[in-house]
């Protein structure tokens, strides 16, 4: 059996396992949703009642829930069947009697029997006179129930029978591993599904090479190349020198570390975007994909002591190893959107601008829906994260008194990994070949569609990782998280020397571009430049970068 077939079988198993885990997790979440419905439908308050049943004062209506469902739920908590059925039947009879007493026709009949002066014409007056009508309704309900003792009726009305059973049985829900781990298991299943589907989609991209149509571009003089390749670096470097002269303290160690910290997550986005621009494409969905991925991360890392957390059943902290779940979930979401983009470009032959514009809108809508699905029913930003998450994703290490943010180290490590992929692997060589001349690459035996899909897959992994880290950096994720991040990423890539014409770029250039762009932003803020003017300056830098890139392309032609 071939290696490819063995991997395919493994991926089928992974897909099946993912589907199974996703379904299992959904049933666990369903247990909590069902419990919340039994407790009155307030999902935000439900977990509080489960953890502290003594605070439970009211329950959902049996008429709306259905007697059988309530009986099944309470029996599932391990309570005695006879006690459950007796309490449910008693409450059901009470609700029916009260409903009959509120029925206008039945109440008129009862009131007329008690007082012949009550007629259809003056019934409204009686109903408005609550001091007369309410006791009469209670008497009517008592008669239907066959109760003469008012204290007994009040006991049934207070629902103490059912409340007592709920208070006794609810703590057992916390022992239900399916409910408390349902969210985590479902996200693990989704991650496995995305991994398997990504593999099969990429393997399906086996198309025949296309004919070669044009020759490679000729080389230009080294000196011309030097000035063309580094002109923007020189210009921006001079700007930073001028700022440093104006404000001597600009390049202090603390400021440098702050620049690096703020540049890191956007730099990771730029690493992913750079590969797409090498392919002569782009990605307008980066910011919104980061938004939805960061929202998924934030929902999974909220502190278990936070009453308004997205998933109330997550009552145990994830821990350091458990943080792999939100990390992989974030990556899975970003990869899913990136594969849509890649499929549109590679297989449907759509322009990258169009397909990524579409996924930008889809991601934004999905993020808004996701945030609005909170149990509280509000669209408040996701916040109050677990300390372990913040320490690992947004913490720092100290060398003496020097504080080095961990995100900077993550950025450098990922940069090194992507450098190896670009320069030492077959994928990297194929990527530059496809970006430089698609037809020539196809004729040379490069699987163009598969290469494009793999580059988009790599971009998705980097976007998801950046989203995970960005959630920790900003400590609050809302509907507008990620706004305009694609502009920062594309700016860093172009400033770093990656050509929009395709086939040209270096990782070291992207890293330097990300740092320089953030340094420019920081310098403008440091000088107190009006924020609106800062947008104008950043826009001019992008135009300048693309202009130089176009000039380089003309020289090569």
Coordinates of C-alpha atoms in Angstrom, one line a residue:
X1 CA 0.0 0.0 0.0
X2 CA 1.4 3.4 -1.0
X3 CA 2.2 6.1 1.5
X4 CA -0.3 8.4 0.0
X5 CA -3.1 5.9 0.4
X6 CA -2.1 5.2 4.0
X7 CA -2.3 8.9 4.8
X8 CA -5.6 9.1 3.0
X9 CA -7.0 6.3 5.2
X10 CA -5.7 8.1 8.3
X11 CA -7.3 11.3 7.3
X12 CA -10.6 9.4 6.7
X13 CA -10.3 8.2 10.3
X14 CA -9.5 11.7 11.5
X15 CA -12.6 13.0 9.6
X16 CA -14.8 10.4 11.1
X17 CA -13.4 11.1 14.6
X18 CA -13.9 14.8 14.1
X19 CA -17.6 14.3 13.1
X20 CA -18.1 12.0 16.1
X21 CA -16.5 14.4 18.5
X22 CA -18.4 17.3 17.1
X23 CA -21.7 15.5 17.5
X24 CA -20.8 14.2 21.0
X25 CA -19.8 17.8 22.0
X26 CA -23.1 19.1 20.6
X27 CA -25.1 16.6 22.7
X28 CA -23.1 17.8 25.8
X29 CA -24.0 21.5 25.0
X30 CA -27.5 20.3 24.4
X31 CA -27.7 19.0 28.0
X32 CA -26.9 22.5 29.3
X33 CA -29.3 24.2 26.9
X34 CA -32.0 21.7 28.0
X35 CA -31.2 22.4 31.7
X36 CA -31.4 26.2 31.0
X37 CA -34.8 25.7 29.4
X38 CA -36.0 23.8 32.5
X39 CA -34.8 26.5 34.8
X40 CA -36.7 29.3 32.9
X41 CA -34.6 29.8 29.7
X42 CA -32.0 32.2 31.1
X43 CA -28.7 30.6 29.9
X44 CA -26.6 33.2 31.6
X45 CA -28.2 32.5 35.0
X46 CA -28.5 28.7 34.5
X47 CA -24.9 27.8 35.4
X48 CA -25.3 29.9 38.6
X49 CA -28.3 27.8 39.6
X50 CA -26.5 24.6 38.8
X51 CA -23.5 25.6 40.9
X52 CA -25.7 27.1 43.7
X53 CA -29.2 25.4 43.6
X54 CA -30.2 27.3 46.8
X55 CA -30.5 30.5 44.7
X56 CA -33.1 28.9 42.4
X57 CA -36.5 30.5 43.0
X58 CA -38.5 30.0 39.8
X59 CA -38.8 27.3 37.1
X60 CA -40.0 27.2 33.5
X61 CA -43.7 26.6 32.8
X62 CA -44.7 23.0 32.5
X63 CA -47.3 23.9 29.9
X64 CA -44.5 25.2 27.6
X65 CA -41.9 22.6 28.5
X66 CA -44.2 19.6 28.5
X67 CA -44.6 17.2 31.5
X68 CA -42.8 14.3 29.8
X69 CA -39.7 16.4 29.2
X70 CA -39.5 17.6 32.8
X71 CA -40.1 14.1 34.1
X72 CA -37.4 12.7 31.9
X73 CA -34.9 15.5 32.8
X74 CA -35.4 15.0 36.6
X75 CA -35.2 11.3 36.3
X76 CA -32.0 11.8 34.4
X77 CA -30.6 13.6 37.5
X78 CA -31.0 10.3 39.4
X79 CA -34.1 11.3 41.4
X80 CA -36.8 8.9 42.5
X81 CA -39.4 8.3 39.8
X82 CA -42.4 8.3 42.1
X83 CA -41.4 11.6 43.7
X84 CA -40.8 13.2 40.3
X85 CA -44.1 12.1 38.8
X86 CA -46.0 13.2 41.9
X87 CA -44.4 16.7 41.9
X88 CA -44.9 17.2 38.2
X89 CA -48.5 16.0 38.2
X90 CA -49.2 18.3 41.2
X91 CA -47.7 21.3 39.5
X92 CA -49.3 20.5 36.1
X93 CA -52.7 20.4 37.8
X94 CA -52.1 23.7 39.5
X95 CA -51.0 25.4 36.2
X96 CA -54.1 24.0 34.5
X97 CA -56.4 25.3 37.3
X98 CA -54.8 28.7 37.3
X99 CA -55.1 28.9 33.5
X100 CA -58.8 28.0 33.7
X101 CA -59.3 30.7 36.4
X102 CA -57.7 33.3 34.0
X103 CA -59.9 32.2 31.1
X104 CA -62.6 34.9 30.7
X105 CA -65.5 32.6 29.8
X106 CA -64.8 30.1 32.6
X107 CA -64.2 32.8 35.1
X108 CA -67.5 34.5 34.2
X109 CA -69.3 31.3 34.7
X110 CA -67.8 30.7 38.1
X111 CA -68.2 34.4 39.2
X112 CA -71.9 34.4 38.1
X113 CA -72.5 31.2 40.1
X114 CA -71.0 32.9 43.2
X115 CA -72.7 36.2 42.6
X116 CA -75.6 36.4 40.2
X117 CA -75.1 40.1 39.8
X118 CA -71.9 39.4 37.8
X119 CA -72.7 39.4 34.1
X120 CA -70.9 39.9 30.8
X121 CA -71.6 43.6 30.9
X122 CA -69.9 44.2 34.3
X123 CA -67.3 41.5 34.2
X124 CA -64.6 43.9 33.2
X125 CA -65.3 46.0 36.3
X126 CA -64.9 42.9 38.4
X127 CA -61.6 42.0 36.7
X128 CA -60.2 45.5 37.2
X129 CA -61.1 45.3 40.9
X130 CA -58.2 43.0 41.8
X131 CA -59.1 43.0 45.5
X132 CA -62.2 41.1 44.5
X133 CA -61.2 39.2 41.4
X134 CA -57.9 37.8 42.6
X135 CA -59.2 36.0 45.7
X136 CA -62.1 34.7 43.5
X137 CA -59.7 33.3 40.9
X138 CA -57.8 31.6 43.7
X139 CA -61.0 30.1 45.1
X140 CA -61.9 28.8 41.7
X141 CA -58.5 27.2 41.2
X142 CA -58.7 25.6 44.7
X143 CA -62.1 24.1 43.9
X144 CA -60.8 22.6 40.7
X145 CA -57.9 21.1 42.6
X146 CA -60.1 19.9 45.4
X147 CA -58.2 21.9 48.1
X148 CA -59.9 23.7 51.0
X149 CA -56.7 24.6 52.9
X150 CA -55.3 28.0 51.7
X151 CA -51.9 27.1 53.1
X152 CA -51.8 24.0 51.0
X153 CA -52.7 26.0 47.9
X154 CA -50.0 28.5 48.7
X155 CA -47.5 25.7 49.0
X156 CA -48.4 24.3 45.6
X157 CA -48.4 27.8 44.1
X158 CA -44.8 28.4 45.4
X159 CA -43.8 25.3 43.5
X160 CA -41.7 24.1 46.5
X161 CA -42.2 20.4 45.5
X162 CA -40.5 20.8 42.1
X163 CA -38.0 23.4 43.4
X164 CA -36.9 20.9 46.1
X165 CA -36.3 18.2 43.5
X166 CA -34.3 20.6 41.2
X167 CA -32.2 21.8 44.1
X168 CA -31.4 18.2 45.0
X169 CA -30.6 17.0 41.6
X170 CA -28.9 20.0 39.8
X171 CA -25.5 19.5 41.4
X172 CA -25.2 16.2 39.6
X173 CA -25.0 18.0 36.3
X174 CA -21.5 19.2 37.3
X175 CA -20.5 15.6 37.5
X176 CA -21.7 15.1 33.9
X177 CA -18.4 15.1 31.9
X178 CA -20.3 15.3 28.6
X179 CA -21.9 18.7 29.6
X180 CA -18.8 20.3 31.2
X181 CA -16.5 19.2 28.4
X182 CA -19.0 19.5 25.6
X183 CA -17.7 22.9 24.2
X184 CA -14.0 21.7 24.2
X185 CA -14.8 18.4 22.6
X186 CA -16.9 20.0 19.9
X187 CA -14.1 22.4 19.0
X188 CA -11.6 19.6 18.9
X189 CA -14.0 17.8 16.5
X190 CA -14.3 20.9 14.4
X191 CA -10.5 21.2 14.3
X192 CA -10.1 17.5 13.1
X193 CA -12.8 18.0 10.5
X194 CA -11.0 21.1 9.1
X195 CA -7.7 19.3 9.1
X196 CA -9.1 16.3 7.2
X197 CA -11.1 18.3 4.7
X198 CA -8.1 20.6 4.1
X199 CA -6.0 17.5 3.2
X200 CA -8.7 16.1 0.8
X201 CA -9.3 19.4 -0.9
X202 CA -5.6 19.9 -1.5
X203 CA -5.2 16.4 -2.8
X204 CA -8.1 17.0 -5.2
X205 CA -6.2 19.8 -6.8
X206 CA -4.3 17.5 -9.1
X207 CA -4.7 19.2 -12.5
X208 CA -2.6 18.9 -15.7
X209 CA 0.1 21.5 -16.3
X210 CA -0.8 24.3 -18.7
X211 CA 1.3 25.3 -21.7
X212 CA 4.1 27.7 -21.4
X213 CA 3.3 31.1 -22.9
X214 CA 6.1 33.5 -22.2
X215 CA 9.8 33.5 -21.3
X216 CA 11.2 34.5 -17.9
X217 CA 12.1 38.2 -17.3
X218 CA 15.7 39.2 -17.9
X219 CA 18.0 40.2 -15.0
X220 CA 18.8 43.9 -14.5
X221 CA 22.0 45.5 -13.2
X222 CA 23.0 44.9 -9.6
X223 CA 23.2 48.6 -8.7
X224 CA 19.8 49.3 -10.2
X225 CA 18.3 46.3 -8.3
X226 CA 19.9 47.5 -5.1
X227 CA 18.3 51.0 -5.2
X228 CA 15.0 49.6 -6.4
X229 CA 14.8 46.9 -3.8
X230 CA 15.9 49.1 -0.8
X231 CA 14.6 52.5 -1.8
X232 CA 11.6 52.4 0.5
X233 CA 13.7 51.1 3.4
X234 CA 16.1 54.0 2.9
X235 CA 13.3 56.6 2.8
X236 CA 11.5 55.2 5.9
X237 CA 14.8 54.8 7.7
X238 CA 15.6 58.4 7.1
X239 CA 12.1 59.3 8.6
X240 CA 13.0 57.4 11.7
X241 CA 16.4 59.1 11.9
X242 CA 14.7 62.5 11.7
X243 CA 12.2 61.5 14.5
X244 CA 15.1 60.3 16.6
X245 CA 16.8 63.7 16.2
X246 CA 13.6 65.5 17.1
X247 CA 12.9 63.3 20.1
X248 CA 16.2 61.7 21.4
X249 CA 14.3 59.4 23.7
X250 CA 12.3 57.8 20.8
X251 CA 14.7 54.9 20.4
X252 CA 14.9 54.0 24.1
X253 CA 14.9 50.3 24.9
X254 CA 11.4 50.4 26.2
X255 CA 10.1 52.0 23.1
X256 CA 11.9 49.5 20.9
X257 CA 10.3 46.6 22.8
X258 CA 6.9 48.3 22.5
X259 CA 7.4 48.6 18.8
X260 CA 8.4 45.0 18.5
X261 CA 5.5 43.9 20.6
X262 CA 2.9 45.8 18.6
X263 CA 4.5 44.7 15.3
X264 CA 4.5 41.0 16.2
X265 CA 0.9 39.9 15.7
X266 CA 0.6 42.0 12.5
X267 CA 4.0 40.7 11.4
X268 CA 2.6 37.2 11.7
X269 CA -0.3 38.2 9.6
X270 CA 2.1 39.7 7.1
X271 CA 4.1 36.4 7.0
X272 CA 0.9 34.7 5.8
X273 CA -0.1 37.4 3.4
X274 CA 3.4 37.6 1.9
X275 CA 3.0 34.2 0.3
X276 CA -0.2 35.2 -1.3
X277 CA 1.4 38.3 -2.8
X278 CA 4.3 36.3 -4.0
X279 CA 1.6 34.3 -5.9
X280 CA 0.6 37.7 -7.4
X281 CA -2.6 37.7 -5.3
X282 CA -3.7 39.5 -2.2
X283 CA -6.0 39.0 0.8
X284 CA -8.6 41.6 1.9
X285 CA -10.2 39.2 4.4
X286 CA -7.3 39.2 6.9
X287 CA -8.7 41.6 9.4
X288 CA -12.1 40.1 9.6
X289 CA -10.8 36.6 9.6
X290 CA -8.7 37.6 12.6
X291 CA -11.8 39.1 14.2
X292 CA -13.8 35.8 14.1
X293 CA -10.8 33.7 15.0
X294 CA -10.0 35.9 17.9
X295 CA -13.6 35.8 19.0
X296 CA -13.6 32.0 19.0
X297 CA -10.3 32.1 21.1
X298 CA -11.8 34.7 23.5
X299 CA -14.9 32.7 24.1
X300 CA -12.9 29.6 25.0
X301 CA -10.4 31.3 27.3
X302 CA -12.8 33.4 29.5
X303 CA -12.2 33.0 33.2
X304 CA -14.4 30.3 34.8
X305 CA -15.2 32.8 37.6
X306 CA -16.7 35.3 35.1
X307 CA -20.4 35.1 35.4
X308 CA -21.1 36.3 31.9
X309 CA -18.8 34.0 30.0
X310 CA -19.8 32.7 26.6
X311 CA -19.9 29.1 27.6
X312 CA -21.1 28.8 31.2
X313 CA -20.6 25.0 31.3
X314 CA -16.8 25.5 31.1
X315 CA -16.4 25.4 34.9
X316 CA -12.8 24.1 34.9
X317 CA -9.8 26.3 33.8
X318 CA -8.2 25.0 30.6
X319 CA -4.6 25.1 32.0
X320 CA -1.4 25.4 29.9
X321 CA -1.9 22.3 27.9
X322 CA -5.6 23.0 27.5
X323 CA -4.8 26.2 25.7
X324 CA -4.1 24.1 22.6
X325 CA -7.8 23.8 22.2
X326 CA -8.5 27.5 21.6
X327 CA -5.3 27.8 19.6
X328 CA -6.3 25.0 17.3
X329 CA -9.9 26.3 17.1
X330 CA -8.6 29.7 16.1
X331 CA -6.4 28.1 13.5
X332 CA -9.2 25.9 12.2
X333 CA -11.5 28.9 11.7
X334 CA -8.8 30.9 9.9
X335 CA -7.8 27.9 7.7
X336 CA -11.4 27.4 6.7
X337 CA -11.7 30.9 5.4
X338 CA -8.3 30.7 3.7
X339 CA -9.2 27.5 2.0
X340 CA -12.3 29.1 0.6
X341 CA -10.1 31.9 -0.8
X342 CA -7.6 29.4 -2.1
X343 CA -10.3 27.3 -3.8
X344 CA -11.7 30.3 -5.4
X345 CA -8.3 31.3 -6.8
X346 CA -6.9 27.9 -7.7
X347 CA -10.0 26.1 -8.9
X348 CA -12.6 28.7 -9.8
X349 CA -9.9 31.0 -11.2
X350 CA -11.4 34.0 -9.4
X351 CA -9.3 37.1 -8.9
X352 CA -7.9 37.1 -5.3
X353 CA -9.3 40.6 -4.8
X354 CA -12.9 39.4 -5.4
X355 CA -12.9 36.2 -3.5
X356 CA -11.2 37.7 -0.4
X357 CA -13.6 40.7 -0.5
X358 CA -16.4 38.2 -0.3
X359 CA -14.9 36.2 2.5
X360 CA -14.2 39.5 4.3
X361 CA -17.9 40.3 4.5
X362 CA -18.8 36.7 5.4
X363 CA -16.2 36.6 8.2
X364 CA -17.5 39.9 9.6
X365 CA -21.1 38.7 9.5
X366 CA -20.1 35.5 11.2
X367 CA -18.2 37.3 13.9
X368 CA -21.2 39.6 14.7
X369 CA -23.5 36.6 14.9
X370 CA -21.1 34.7 17.1
X371 CA -20.7 37.5 19.5
X372 CA -24.4 38.2 19.6
X373 CA -25.1 34.5 20.5
X374 CA -23.9 35.0 24.0
X375 CA -26.2 33.7 26.7
X376 CA -26.7 37.3 28.0
X377 CA -28.3 38.1 24.7
X378 CA -26.0 41.2 24.3
X379 CA -23.3 42.0 21.8
X380 CA -20.8 43.0 24.5
X381 CA -17.1 42.4 23.8
X382 CA -15.7 39.1 25.0
X383 CA -13.3 39.8 27.9
X384 CA -12.1 38.7 31.3
X385 CA -9.6 36.0 30.2
X386 CA -8.0 33.2 32.1
X387 CA -4.7 34.3 33.7
X388 CA -2.9 31.3 32.3
X389 CA -3.9 32.3 28.8
X390 CA -2.7 35.9 29.4
X391 CA 0.6 34.7 30.9
X392 CA 1.4 32.4 28.0
X393 CA 0.1 34.4 25.1
X394 CA 0.8 37.9 26.3
X395 CA 3.4 37.4 29.0
X396 CA 7.1 38.2 29.0
X397 CA 10.5 36.8 30.1
X398 CA 13.0 38.9 32.0
X399 CA 16.7 39.1 31.3
X400 CA 17.9 41.1 34.3
X401 CA 15.6 44.1 34.3
X402 CA 14.9 43.8 30.6
X403 CA 11.3 42.7 29.8
X404 CA 11.0 40.8 26.5
X405 CA 7.4 40.1 25.5
X406 CA 6.8 36.5 24.6
X407 CA 4.9 37.5 21.5
X408 CA 8.1 38.9 20.0
X409 CA 9.8 35.5 20.5
X410 CA 6.8 33.8 18.9
X411 CA 7.0 36.1 15.9
X412 CA 10.7 35.4 15.4
X413 CA 10.2 31.7 15.7
X414 CA 7.4 31.7 13.2
X415 CA 9.5 33.9 10.9
X416 CA 12.3 31.3 11.0
X417 CA 9.9 28.5 10.2
X418 CA 8.3 30.3 7.3
X419 CA 11.9 31.2 6.1
X420 CA 12.7 27.5 6.0
X421 CA 9.5 26.8 4.1
X422 CA 10.2 29.5 1.5
X423 CA 13.8 28.7 1.0
X424 CA 14.4 25.0 1.8
X425 CA 11.3 23.2 0.7
X426 CA 9.7 22.2 -2.6
X427 CA 6.6 24.3 -1.7
X428 CA 8.7 27.4 -1.4
X429 CA 10.3 26.8 -4.8
X430 CA 7.0 26.0 -6.4
X431 CA 5.4 29.1 -4.9
X432 CA 8.0 31.5 -6.4
X433 CA 7.7 29.6 -9.7
X434 CA 4.0 30.0 -9.8
X435 CA 4.1 33.6 -8.8
X436 CA 6.8 34.5 -11.3
X437 CA 5.2 32.7 -14.3
X438 CA 2.2 30.5 -13.8
X439 CA 2.3 29.0 -17.3
X440 CA 6.0 28.3 -17.2
X441 CA 5.6 26.7 -13.8
X442 CA 2.8 24.4 -15.1
X443 CA 4.9 23.4 -18.0
X444 CA 7.8 22.5 -15.7
X445 CA 5.6 20.1 -13.9
X446 CA 4.5 22.2 -10.9
X447 CA 1.0 21.4 -9.6
X448 CA -0.2 25.0 -9.7
X449 CA -3.6 24.5 -8.0
X450 CA -2.1 22.4 -5.2
X451 CA 0.7 25.0 -4.6
X452 CA -1.8 27.8 -4.4
X453 CA -4.0 25.8 -1.9
X454 CA -1.0 25.0 0.3
X455 CA 0.1 28.6 0.4
X456 CA -3.4 29.7 1.4
X457 CA -3.4 26.9 4.0
X458 CA -0.1 28.2 5.5
X459 CA -1.6 31.7 5.5
X460 CA -4.6 30.4 7.4
X461 CA -2.4 28.7 10.1
X462 CA -0.5 32.0 10.6
X463 CA -3.7 34.0 10.7
X464 CA -5.1 31.7 13.3
X465 CA -2.0 31.9 15.4
X466 CA -1.9 35.7 15.2
X467 CA -5.6 35.8 16.2
X468 CA -4.9 33.7 19.3
X469 CA -2.0 36.1 20.3
X470 CA -3.9 39.2 19.4
X471 CA -6.9 38.3 21.6
X472 CA -4.4 38.1 24.6
X473 CA -2.7 41.4 23.6
X474 CA -5.9 43.5 23.4
X475 CA -7.7 41.5 26.2
X476 CA -11.2 42.3 24.7
X477 CA -12.6 41.0 21.4
X478 CA -15.6 42.7 19.8
X479 CA -17.3 43.0 16.5
X480 CA -14.8 45.5 15.2
X481 CA -11.7 43.6 16.2
X482 CA -9.4 43.2 13.2
X483 CA -10.7 46.3 11.4
X484 CA -8.1 47.5 8.8
X485 CA -5.5 44.8 9.9
X486 CA -5.3 43.7 6.3
X487 CA -4.0 47.1 5.4
X488 CA -1.2 46.9 8.0
X489 CA -0.3 43.4 6.9
X490 CA -0.3 44.3 3.2
X491 CA 1.7 47.5 3.9
X492 CA 4.3 45.5 5.8
X493 CA 4.6 43.0 3.0
X494 CA 5.0 45.6 0.2
X495 CA 7.4 47.7 2.3
X496 CA 9.3 44.6 2.9
X497 CA 10.0 44.2 -0.8
X498 CA 7.5 41.5 -1.8
X499 CA 6.3 42.4 -5.3
X500 CA 2.7 42.6 -6.3
X501 CA 3.8 41.3 -9.8
X502 CA 4.6 38.0 -8.1
X503 CA 7.6 35.8 -7.7
X504 CA 9.7 38.2 -5.6
X505 CA 10.1 38.5 -1.9
X506 CA 12.0 37.5 1.2
X507 CA 11.0 36.7 4.8
X508 CA 13.6 38.9 6.3
X509 CA 12.2 41.8 4.2
X510 CA 8.7 41.1 5.5
X511 CA 9.9 41.1 9.1
X512 CA 11.8 44.3 8.6
X513 CA 8.8 45.8 6.8
X514 CA 6.5 44.9 9.7
X515 CA 8.8 46.5 12.2
X516 CA 9.4 49.6 10.2
X517 CA 5.7 50.2 9.5
X518 CA 5.0 49.8 13.2
X519 CA 7.9 52.1 14.1
X520 CA 6.5 54.7 11.7
X521 CA 3.1 54.5 13.4
X522 CA 4.7 54.6 16.8
X523 CA 6.8 57.6 15.7
X524 CA 3.7 59.5 14.5
X525 CA 2.0 58.9 17.8
X526 CA 5.2 59.8 19.7
X527 CA 5.3 63.1 18.0
X528 CA 1.6 63.8 18.7
X529 CA 0.5 63.8 15.1
X530 CA -3.3 64.1 14.6
X531 CA -4.7 60.5 14.2
X532 CA -6.4 61.5 10.9
X533 CA -3.2 62.8 9.5
X534 CA -1.6 59.5 10.5
X535 CA -4.0 57.7 8.2
X536 CA -3.1 60.0 5.4
X537 CA 0.7 59.4 5.9
X538 CA 0.2 55.6 6.1
X539 CA -1.8 55.7 2.9
X540 CA 0.9 57.7 1.1
X541 CA 3.5 55.1 2.3
X542 CA 1.4 52.3 0.7
X543 CA 1.1 54.3 -2.6
X544 CA 4.8 54.9 -2.5
X545 CA 5.6 51.3 -1.8
X546 CA 3.4 50.1 -4.7
X547 CA 4.8 52.8 -7.0
X548 CA 8.4 51.6 -6.4
X549 CA 7.2 48.0 -6.9
X550 CA 5.7 48.9 -10.2
X551 CA 8.9 50.7 -11.2
X552 CA 10.9 47.5 -10.4
X553 CA 8.6 45.5 -12.6
X554 CA 9.0 48.0 -15.5
X555 CA 12.8 47.8 -15.2
X556 CA 12.6 44.0 -15.3
X557 CA 10.4 44.1 -18.4

